[in-house]
PDB file of C-alpha atoms in Angstrom:
ATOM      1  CA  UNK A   1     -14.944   2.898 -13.359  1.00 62.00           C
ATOM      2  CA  UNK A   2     -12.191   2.262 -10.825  1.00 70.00           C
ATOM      3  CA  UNK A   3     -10.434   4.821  -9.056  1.00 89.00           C
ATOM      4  CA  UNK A   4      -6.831   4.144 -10.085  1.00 93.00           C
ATOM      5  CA  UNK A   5      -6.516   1.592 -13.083  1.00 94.00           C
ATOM      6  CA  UNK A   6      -3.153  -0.168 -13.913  1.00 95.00           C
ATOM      7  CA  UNK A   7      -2.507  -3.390 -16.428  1.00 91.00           C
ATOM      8  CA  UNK A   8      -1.972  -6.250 -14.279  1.00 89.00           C
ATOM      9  CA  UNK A   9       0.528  -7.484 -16.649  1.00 89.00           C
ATOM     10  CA  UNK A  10       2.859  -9.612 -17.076  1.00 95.00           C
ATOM     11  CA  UNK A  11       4.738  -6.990 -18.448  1.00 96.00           C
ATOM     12  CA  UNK A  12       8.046  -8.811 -19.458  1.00 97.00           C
ATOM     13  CA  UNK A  13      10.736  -6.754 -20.880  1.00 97.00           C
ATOM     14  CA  UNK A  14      14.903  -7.612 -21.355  1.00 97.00           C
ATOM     15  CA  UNK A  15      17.457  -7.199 -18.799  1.00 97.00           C
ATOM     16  CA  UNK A  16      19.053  -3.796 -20.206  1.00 97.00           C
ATOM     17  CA  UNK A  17      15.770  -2.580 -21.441  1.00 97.00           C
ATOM     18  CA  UNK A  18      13.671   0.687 -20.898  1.00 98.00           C
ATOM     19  CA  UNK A  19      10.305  -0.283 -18.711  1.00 97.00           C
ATOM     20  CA  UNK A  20       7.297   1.636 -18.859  1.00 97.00           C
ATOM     21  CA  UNK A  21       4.771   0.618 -16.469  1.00 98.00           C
ATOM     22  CA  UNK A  22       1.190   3.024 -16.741  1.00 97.00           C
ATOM     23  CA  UNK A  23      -1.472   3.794 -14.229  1.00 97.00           C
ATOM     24  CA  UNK A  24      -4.663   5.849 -14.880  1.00 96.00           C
ATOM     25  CA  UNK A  25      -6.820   7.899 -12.341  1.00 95.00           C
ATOM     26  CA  UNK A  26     -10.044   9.071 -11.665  1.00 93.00           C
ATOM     27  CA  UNK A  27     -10.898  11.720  -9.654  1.00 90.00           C
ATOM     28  CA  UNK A  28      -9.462  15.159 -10.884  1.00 90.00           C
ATOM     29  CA  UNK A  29      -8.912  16.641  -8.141  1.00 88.00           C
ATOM     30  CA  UNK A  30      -6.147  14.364  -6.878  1.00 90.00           C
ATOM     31  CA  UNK A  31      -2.632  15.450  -6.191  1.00 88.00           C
ATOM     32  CA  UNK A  32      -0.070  13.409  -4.726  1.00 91.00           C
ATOM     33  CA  UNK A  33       1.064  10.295  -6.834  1.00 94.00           C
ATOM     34  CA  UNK A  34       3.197   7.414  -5.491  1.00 95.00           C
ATOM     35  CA  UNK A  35       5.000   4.220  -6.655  1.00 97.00           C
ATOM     36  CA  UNK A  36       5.509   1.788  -5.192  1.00 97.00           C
ATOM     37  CA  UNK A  37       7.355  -1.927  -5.572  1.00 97.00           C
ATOM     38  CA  UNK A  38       6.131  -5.503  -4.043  1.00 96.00           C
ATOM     39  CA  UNK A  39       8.003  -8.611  -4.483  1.00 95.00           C
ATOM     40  CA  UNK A  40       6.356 -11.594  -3.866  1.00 91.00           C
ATOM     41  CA  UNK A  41       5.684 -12.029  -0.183  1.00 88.00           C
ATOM     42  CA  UNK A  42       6.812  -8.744   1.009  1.00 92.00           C
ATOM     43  CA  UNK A  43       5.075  -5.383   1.256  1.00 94.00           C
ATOM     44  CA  UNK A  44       4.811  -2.534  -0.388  1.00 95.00           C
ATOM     45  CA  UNK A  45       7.515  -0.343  -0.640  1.00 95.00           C
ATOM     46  CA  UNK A  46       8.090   3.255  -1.748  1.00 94.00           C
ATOM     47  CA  UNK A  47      10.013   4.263  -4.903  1.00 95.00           C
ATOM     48  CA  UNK A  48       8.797   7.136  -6.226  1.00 94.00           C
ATOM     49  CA  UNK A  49       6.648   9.976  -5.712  1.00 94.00           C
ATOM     50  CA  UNK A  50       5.100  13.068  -8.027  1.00 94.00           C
ATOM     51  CA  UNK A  51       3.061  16.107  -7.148  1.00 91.00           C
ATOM     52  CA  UNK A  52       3.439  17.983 -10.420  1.00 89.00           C
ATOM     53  CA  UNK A  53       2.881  17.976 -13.815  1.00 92.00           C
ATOM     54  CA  UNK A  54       6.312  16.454 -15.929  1.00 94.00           C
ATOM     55  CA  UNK A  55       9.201  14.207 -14.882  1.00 95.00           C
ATOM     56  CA  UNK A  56      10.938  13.462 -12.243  1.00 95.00           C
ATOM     57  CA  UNK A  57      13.910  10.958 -12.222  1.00 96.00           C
ATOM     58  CA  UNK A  58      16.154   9.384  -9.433  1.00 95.00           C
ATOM     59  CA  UNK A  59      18.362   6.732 -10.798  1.00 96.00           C
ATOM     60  CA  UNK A  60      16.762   4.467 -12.807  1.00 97.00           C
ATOM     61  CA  UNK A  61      13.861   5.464 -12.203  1.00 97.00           C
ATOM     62  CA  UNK A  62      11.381   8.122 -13.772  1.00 97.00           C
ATOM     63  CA  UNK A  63       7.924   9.220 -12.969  1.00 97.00           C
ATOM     64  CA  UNK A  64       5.768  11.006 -15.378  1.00 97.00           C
ATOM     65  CA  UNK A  65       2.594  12.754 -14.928  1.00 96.00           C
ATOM     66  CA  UNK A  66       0.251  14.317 -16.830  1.00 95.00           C
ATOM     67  CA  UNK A  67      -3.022  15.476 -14.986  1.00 93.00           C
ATOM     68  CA  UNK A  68      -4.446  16.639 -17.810  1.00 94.00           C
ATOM     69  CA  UNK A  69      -5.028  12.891 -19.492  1.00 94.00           C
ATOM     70  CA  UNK A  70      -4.522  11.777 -15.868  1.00 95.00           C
ATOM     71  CA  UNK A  71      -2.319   9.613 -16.145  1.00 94.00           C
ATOM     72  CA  UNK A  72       1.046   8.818 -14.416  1.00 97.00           C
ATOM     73  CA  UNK A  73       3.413   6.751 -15.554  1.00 97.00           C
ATOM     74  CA  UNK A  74       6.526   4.618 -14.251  1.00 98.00           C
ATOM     75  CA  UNK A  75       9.621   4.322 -16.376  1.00 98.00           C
ATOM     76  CA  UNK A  76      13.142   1.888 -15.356  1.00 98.00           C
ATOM     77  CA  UNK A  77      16.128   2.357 -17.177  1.00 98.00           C
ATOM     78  CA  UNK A  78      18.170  -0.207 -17.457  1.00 98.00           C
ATOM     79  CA  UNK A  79      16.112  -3.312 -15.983  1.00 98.00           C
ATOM     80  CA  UNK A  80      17.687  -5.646 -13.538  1.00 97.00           C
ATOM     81  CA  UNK A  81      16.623  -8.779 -12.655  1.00 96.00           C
ATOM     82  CA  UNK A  82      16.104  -7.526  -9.263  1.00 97.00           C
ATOM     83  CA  UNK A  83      13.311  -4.981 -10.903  1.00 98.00           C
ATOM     84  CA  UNK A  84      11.277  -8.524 -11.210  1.00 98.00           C
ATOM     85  CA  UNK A  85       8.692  -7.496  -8.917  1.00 97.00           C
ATOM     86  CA  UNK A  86       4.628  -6.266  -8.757  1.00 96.00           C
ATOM     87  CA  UNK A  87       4.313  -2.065  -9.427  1.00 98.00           C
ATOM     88  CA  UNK A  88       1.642  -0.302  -7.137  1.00 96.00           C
ATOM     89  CA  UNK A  89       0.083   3.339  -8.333  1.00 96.00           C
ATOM     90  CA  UNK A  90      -1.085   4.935  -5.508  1.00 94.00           C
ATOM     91  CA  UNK A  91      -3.098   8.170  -5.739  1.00 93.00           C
ATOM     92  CA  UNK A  92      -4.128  10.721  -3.197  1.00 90.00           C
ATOM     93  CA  UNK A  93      -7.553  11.761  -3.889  1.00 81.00           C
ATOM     94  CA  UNK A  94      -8.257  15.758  -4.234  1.00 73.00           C
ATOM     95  CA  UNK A  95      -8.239  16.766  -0.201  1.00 65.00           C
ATOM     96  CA  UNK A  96      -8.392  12.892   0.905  1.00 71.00           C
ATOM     97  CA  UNK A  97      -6.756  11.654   3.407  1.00 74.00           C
ATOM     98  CA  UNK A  98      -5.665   8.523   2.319  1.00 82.00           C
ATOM     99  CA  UNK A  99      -4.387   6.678  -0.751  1.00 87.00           C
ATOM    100  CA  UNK A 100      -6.205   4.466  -3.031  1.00 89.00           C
ATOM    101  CA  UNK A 101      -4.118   1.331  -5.032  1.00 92.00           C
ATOM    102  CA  UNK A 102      -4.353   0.282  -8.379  1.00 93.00           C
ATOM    103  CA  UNK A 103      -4.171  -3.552  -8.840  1.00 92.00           C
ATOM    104  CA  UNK A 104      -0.614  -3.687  -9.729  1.00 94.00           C
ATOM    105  CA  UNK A 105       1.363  -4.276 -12.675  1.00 96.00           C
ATOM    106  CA  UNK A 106       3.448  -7.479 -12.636  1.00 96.00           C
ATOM    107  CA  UNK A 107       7.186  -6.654 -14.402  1.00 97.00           C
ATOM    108  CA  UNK A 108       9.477  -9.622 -15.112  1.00 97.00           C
ATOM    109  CA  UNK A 109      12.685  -8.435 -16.245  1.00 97.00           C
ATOM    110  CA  UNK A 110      14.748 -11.765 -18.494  1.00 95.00           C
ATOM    111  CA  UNK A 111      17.681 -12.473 -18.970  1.00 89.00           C
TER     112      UNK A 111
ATOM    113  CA  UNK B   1      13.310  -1.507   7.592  1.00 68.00           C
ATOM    114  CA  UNK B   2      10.747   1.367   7.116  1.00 75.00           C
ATOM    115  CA  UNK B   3      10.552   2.315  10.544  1.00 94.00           C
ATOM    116  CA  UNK B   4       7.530   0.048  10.993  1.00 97.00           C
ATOM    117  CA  UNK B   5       6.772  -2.915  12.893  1.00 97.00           C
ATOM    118  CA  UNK B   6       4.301  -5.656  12.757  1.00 98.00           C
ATOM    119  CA  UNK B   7       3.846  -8.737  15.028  1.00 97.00           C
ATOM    120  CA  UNK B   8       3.214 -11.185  14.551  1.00 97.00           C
ATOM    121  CA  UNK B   9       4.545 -12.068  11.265  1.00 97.00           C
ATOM    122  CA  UNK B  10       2.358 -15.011  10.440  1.00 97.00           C
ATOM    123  CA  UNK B  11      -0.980 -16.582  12.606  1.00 96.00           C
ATOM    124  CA  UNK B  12      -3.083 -19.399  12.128  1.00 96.00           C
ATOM    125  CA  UNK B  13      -6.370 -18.813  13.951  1.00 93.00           C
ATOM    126  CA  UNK B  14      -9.739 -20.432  14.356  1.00 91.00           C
ATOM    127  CA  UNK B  15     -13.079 -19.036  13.390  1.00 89.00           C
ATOM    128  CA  UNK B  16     -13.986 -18.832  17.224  1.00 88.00           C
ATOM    129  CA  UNK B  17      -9.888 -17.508  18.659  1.00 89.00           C
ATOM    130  CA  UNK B  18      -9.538 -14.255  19.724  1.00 94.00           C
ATOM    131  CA  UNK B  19      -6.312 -12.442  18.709  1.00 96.00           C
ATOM    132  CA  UNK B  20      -4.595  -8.990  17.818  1.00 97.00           C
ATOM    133  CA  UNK B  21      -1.888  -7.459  15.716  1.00 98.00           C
ATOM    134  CA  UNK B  22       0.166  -5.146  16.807  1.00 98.00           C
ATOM    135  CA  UNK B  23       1.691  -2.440  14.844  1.00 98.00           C
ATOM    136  CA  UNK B  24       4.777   0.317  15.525  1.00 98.00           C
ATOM    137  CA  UNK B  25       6.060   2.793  14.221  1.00 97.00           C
ATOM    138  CA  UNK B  26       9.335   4.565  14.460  1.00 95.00           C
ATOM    139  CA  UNK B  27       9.299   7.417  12.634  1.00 95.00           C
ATOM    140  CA  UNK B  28       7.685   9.936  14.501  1.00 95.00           C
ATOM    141  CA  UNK B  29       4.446   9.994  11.929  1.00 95.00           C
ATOM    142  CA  UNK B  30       0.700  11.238  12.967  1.00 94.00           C
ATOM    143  CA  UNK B  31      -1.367   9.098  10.688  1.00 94.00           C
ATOM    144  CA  UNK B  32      -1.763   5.353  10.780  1.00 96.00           C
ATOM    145  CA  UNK B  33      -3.576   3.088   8.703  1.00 95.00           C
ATOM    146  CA  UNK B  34      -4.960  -0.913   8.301  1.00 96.00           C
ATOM    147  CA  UNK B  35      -4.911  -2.332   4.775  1.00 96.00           C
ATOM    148  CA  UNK B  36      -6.117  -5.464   3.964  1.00 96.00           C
ATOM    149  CA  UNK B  37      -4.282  -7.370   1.105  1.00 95.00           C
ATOM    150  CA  UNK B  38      -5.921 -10.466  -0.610  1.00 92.00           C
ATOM    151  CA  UNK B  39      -4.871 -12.356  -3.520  1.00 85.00           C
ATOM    152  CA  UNK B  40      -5.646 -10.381  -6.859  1.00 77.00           C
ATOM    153  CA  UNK B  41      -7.159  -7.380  -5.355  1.00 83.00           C
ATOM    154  CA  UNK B  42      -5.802  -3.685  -4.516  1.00 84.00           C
ATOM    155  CA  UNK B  43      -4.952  -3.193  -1.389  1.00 90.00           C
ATOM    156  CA  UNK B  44      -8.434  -2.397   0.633  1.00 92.00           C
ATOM    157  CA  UNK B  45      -8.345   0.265   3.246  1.00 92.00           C
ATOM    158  CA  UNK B  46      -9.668  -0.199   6.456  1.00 95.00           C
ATOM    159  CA  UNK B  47      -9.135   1.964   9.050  1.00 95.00           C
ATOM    160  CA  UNK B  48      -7.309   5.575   9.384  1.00 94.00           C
ATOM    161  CA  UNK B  49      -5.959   7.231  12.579  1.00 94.00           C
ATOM    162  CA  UNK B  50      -4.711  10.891  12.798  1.00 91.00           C
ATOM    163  CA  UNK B  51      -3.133  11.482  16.174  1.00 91.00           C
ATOM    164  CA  UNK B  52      -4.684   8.716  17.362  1.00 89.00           C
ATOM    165  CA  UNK B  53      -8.032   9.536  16.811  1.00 90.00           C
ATOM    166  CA  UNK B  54      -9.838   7.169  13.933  1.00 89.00           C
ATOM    167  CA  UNK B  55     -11.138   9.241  10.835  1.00 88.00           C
ATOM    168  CA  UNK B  56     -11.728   6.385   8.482  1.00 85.00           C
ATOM    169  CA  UNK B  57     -13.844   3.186   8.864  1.00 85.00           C
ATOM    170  CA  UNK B  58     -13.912   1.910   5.416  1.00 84.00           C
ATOM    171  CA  UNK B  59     -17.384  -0.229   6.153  1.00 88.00           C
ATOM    172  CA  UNK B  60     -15.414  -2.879   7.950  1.00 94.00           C
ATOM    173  CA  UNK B  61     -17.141  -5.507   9.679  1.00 94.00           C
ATOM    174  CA  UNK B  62     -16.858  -5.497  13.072  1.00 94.00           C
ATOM    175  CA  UNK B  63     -15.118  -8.568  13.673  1.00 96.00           C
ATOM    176  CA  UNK B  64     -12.146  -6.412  13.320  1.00 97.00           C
ATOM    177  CA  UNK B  65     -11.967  -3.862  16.074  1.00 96.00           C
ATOM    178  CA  UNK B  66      -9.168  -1.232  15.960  1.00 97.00           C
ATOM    179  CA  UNK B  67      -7.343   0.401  18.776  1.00 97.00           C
ATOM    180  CA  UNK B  68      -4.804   3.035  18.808  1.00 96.00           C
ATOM    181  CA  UNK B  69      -3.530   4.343  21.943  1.00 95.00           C
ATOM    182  CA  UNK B  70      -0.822   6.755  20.844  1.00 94.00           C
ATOM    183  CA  UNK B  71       0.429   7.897  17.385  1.00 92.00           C
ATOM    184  CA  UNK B  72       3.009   5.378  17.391  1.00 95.00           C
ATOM    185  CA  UNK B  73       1.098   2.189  18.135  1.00 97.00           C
ATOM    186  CA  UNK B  74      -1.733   0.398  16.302  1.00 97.00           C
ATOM    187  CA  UNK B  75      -3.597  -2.681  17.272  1.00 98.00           C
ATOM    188  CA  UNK B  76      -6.300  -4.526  15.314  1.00 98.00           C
ATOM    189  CA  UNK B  77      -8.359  -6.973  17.501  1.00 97.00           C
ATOM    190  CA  UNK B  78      -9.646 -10.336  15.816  1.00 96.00           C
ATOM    191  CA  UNK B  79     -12.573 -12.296  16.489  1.00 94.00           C
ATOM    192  CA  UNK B  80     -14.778 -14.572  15.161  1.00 94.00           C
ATOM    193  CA  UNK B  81     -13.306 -14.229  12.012  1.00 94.00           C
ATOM    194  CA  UNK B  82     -14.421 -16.519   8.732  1.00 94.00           C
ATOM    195  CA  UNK B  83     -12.097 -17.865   5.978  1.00 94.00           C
ATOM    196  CA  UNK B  84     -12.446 -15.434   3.837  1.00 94.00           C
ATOM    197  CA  UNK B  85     -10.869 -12.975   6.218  1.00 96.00           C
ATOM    198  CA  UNK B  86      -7.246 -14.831   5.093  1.00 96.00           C
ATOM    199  CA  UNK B  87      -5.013 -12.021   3.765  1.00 96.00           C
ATOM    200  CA  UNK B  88      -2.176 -10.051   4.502  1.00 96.00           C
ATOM    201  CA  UNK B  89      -2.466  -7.277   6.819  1.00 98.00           C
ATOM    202  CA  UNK B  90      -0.750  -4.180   6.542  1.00 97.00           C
ATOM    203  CA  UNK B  91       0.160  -1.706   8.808  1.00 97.00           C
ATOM    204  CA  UNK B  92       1.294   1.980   7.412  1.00 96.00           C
ATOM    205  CA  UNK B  93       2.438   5.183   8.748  1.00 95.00           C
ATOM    206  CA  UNK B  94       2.457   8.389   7.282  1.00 93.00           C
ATOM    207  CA  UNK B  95       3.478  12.368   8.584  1.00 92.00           C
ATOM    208  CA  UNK B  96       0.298  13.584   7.549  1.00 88.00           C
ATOM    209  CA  UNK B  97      -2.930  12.099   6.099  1.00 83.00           C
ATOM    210  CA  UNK B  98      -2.773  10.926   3.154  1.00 83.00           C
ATOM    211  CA  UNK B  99       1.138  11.553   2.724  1.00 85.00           C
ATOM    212  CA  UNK B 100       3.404   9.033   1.096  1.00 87.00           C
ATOM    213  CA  UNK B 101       3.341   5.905   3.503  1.00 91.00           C
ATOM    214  CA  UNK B 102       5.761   3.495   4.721  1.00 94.00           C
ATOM    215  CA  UNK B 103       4.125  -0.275   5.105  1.00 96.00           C
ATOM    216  CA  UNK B 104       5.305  -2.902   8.241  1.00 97.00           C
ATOM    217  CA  UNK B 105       6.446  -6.047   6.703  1.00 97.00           C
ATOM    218  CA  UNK B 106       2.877  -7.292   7.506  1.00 97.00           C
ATOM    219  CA  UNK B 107       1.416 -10.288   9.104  1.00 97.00           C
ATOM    220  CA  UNK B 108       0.250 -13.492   6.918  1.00 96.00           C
ATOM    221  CA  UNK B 109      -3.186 -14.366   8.533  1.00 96.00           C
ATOM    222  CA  UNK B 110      -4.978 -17.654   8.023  1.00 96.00           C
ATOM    223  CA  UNK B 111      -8.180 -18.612   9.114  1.00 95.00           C
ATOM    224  CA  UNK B 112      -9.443 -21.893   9.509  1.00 93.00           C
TER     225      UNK B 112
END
């Protein structure tokens, strides 16, 4: 079993709409959840972060988590164009030091 | 800009070259980290530093030889690499281990 699962996607979803991008974890123990965004031929870059159980929004952007079904979970309101781009879960391991990627979830946003 | 460098941005080496990257970071962080970023994989950890001292080697062939003199600087020497070894390399800080990190804009290597 990987260590941090994701659908690699395409996930393709109407400028306008709500996008829900999911990522599922391993290891119990772990505690600090991240987000991240890559457009094609750039790196990764940080959009969101979670430590605890529920929601947490900043703009467009919602992260859920739920360590009880371990799962966290990626929403965008209102998809741009500019959203076009590959989705990285990152988890932190219980007492790692260091993060381990899911594959990435490709989201195309059309017009 | 994330605070972190990378040079160079792109390098075209030979299976018997010699080179390094060179990583920088601005932000005052303690840990620094290697990933390794190939086509339709995660990213694959190699190497962790915390205050410069390495606390992860993520079973990485020693073709690639990390160096890290202070907590703001990270080098990864190259040699005798093989094809395969084409990918983007990353470069990431973060405060503490394992913290949210902030990536360089990487460097595009190809091997030949």
């Amino acid at each position: 079993q990987k260590e941090v699962e994701q659908n690699s996607g395409p996930l393709s979803v109407p400028e306008g709409a709500i996008a829900s991008l999911n990522c599922t974890y391993s290891d119990r123990g772990s505690q600090s959840f991240f987000w991240y965004r890559q457009y094609s031929g750039k790196s990764p870059e940080l959009i969101m972060f979670i430590y605890s159980n529920g929601d947490k929004e900043d703009g467009r952007f919602t992260a859920q988590l739920n360590k009880a079904s371990q799962y966290v979970s990626l929403l965008i309101r209102d998809s741009q164009p500019s959203d076009s781009a590959t989705y990285l879960c990152a988890v932190n391991p219980g007492g790692g030091n260091k993060l381990t990627f899911g594959t990435g979830t490709q989201l195309k946003v059309e017009l | 800009e994330t605070g972190v460098t990378q040079t160079p941005r792109h390098l075209v080496m030979g299976m018997t070259n010699k080179k390094s990257l060179k990583c920088e970071q601005h932000l005052g962080h303690n840990a620094m980290y290697w990933y390794k970023q190939s086509a339709k994989k995660p990213l694959e950890l190699m190497f962790v530093y915390n205050f410069k001292e390495q606390t992860e080697n993520n079973s990485v062939p020693s073709r690639f030889s990390p160096e890290c003199p202070n907590s703001s600087h990270l080098f990864l020497h190259l040699h005798t690499l093989q094809p395969e070894d084409s990918a983007l390399y990353l470069c990431a800080s973060s405060q503490g281990l394992g913290d949210r990190g902030f990536f360089g804009p990487g460097t595009r290597l190809t091997v030949l």
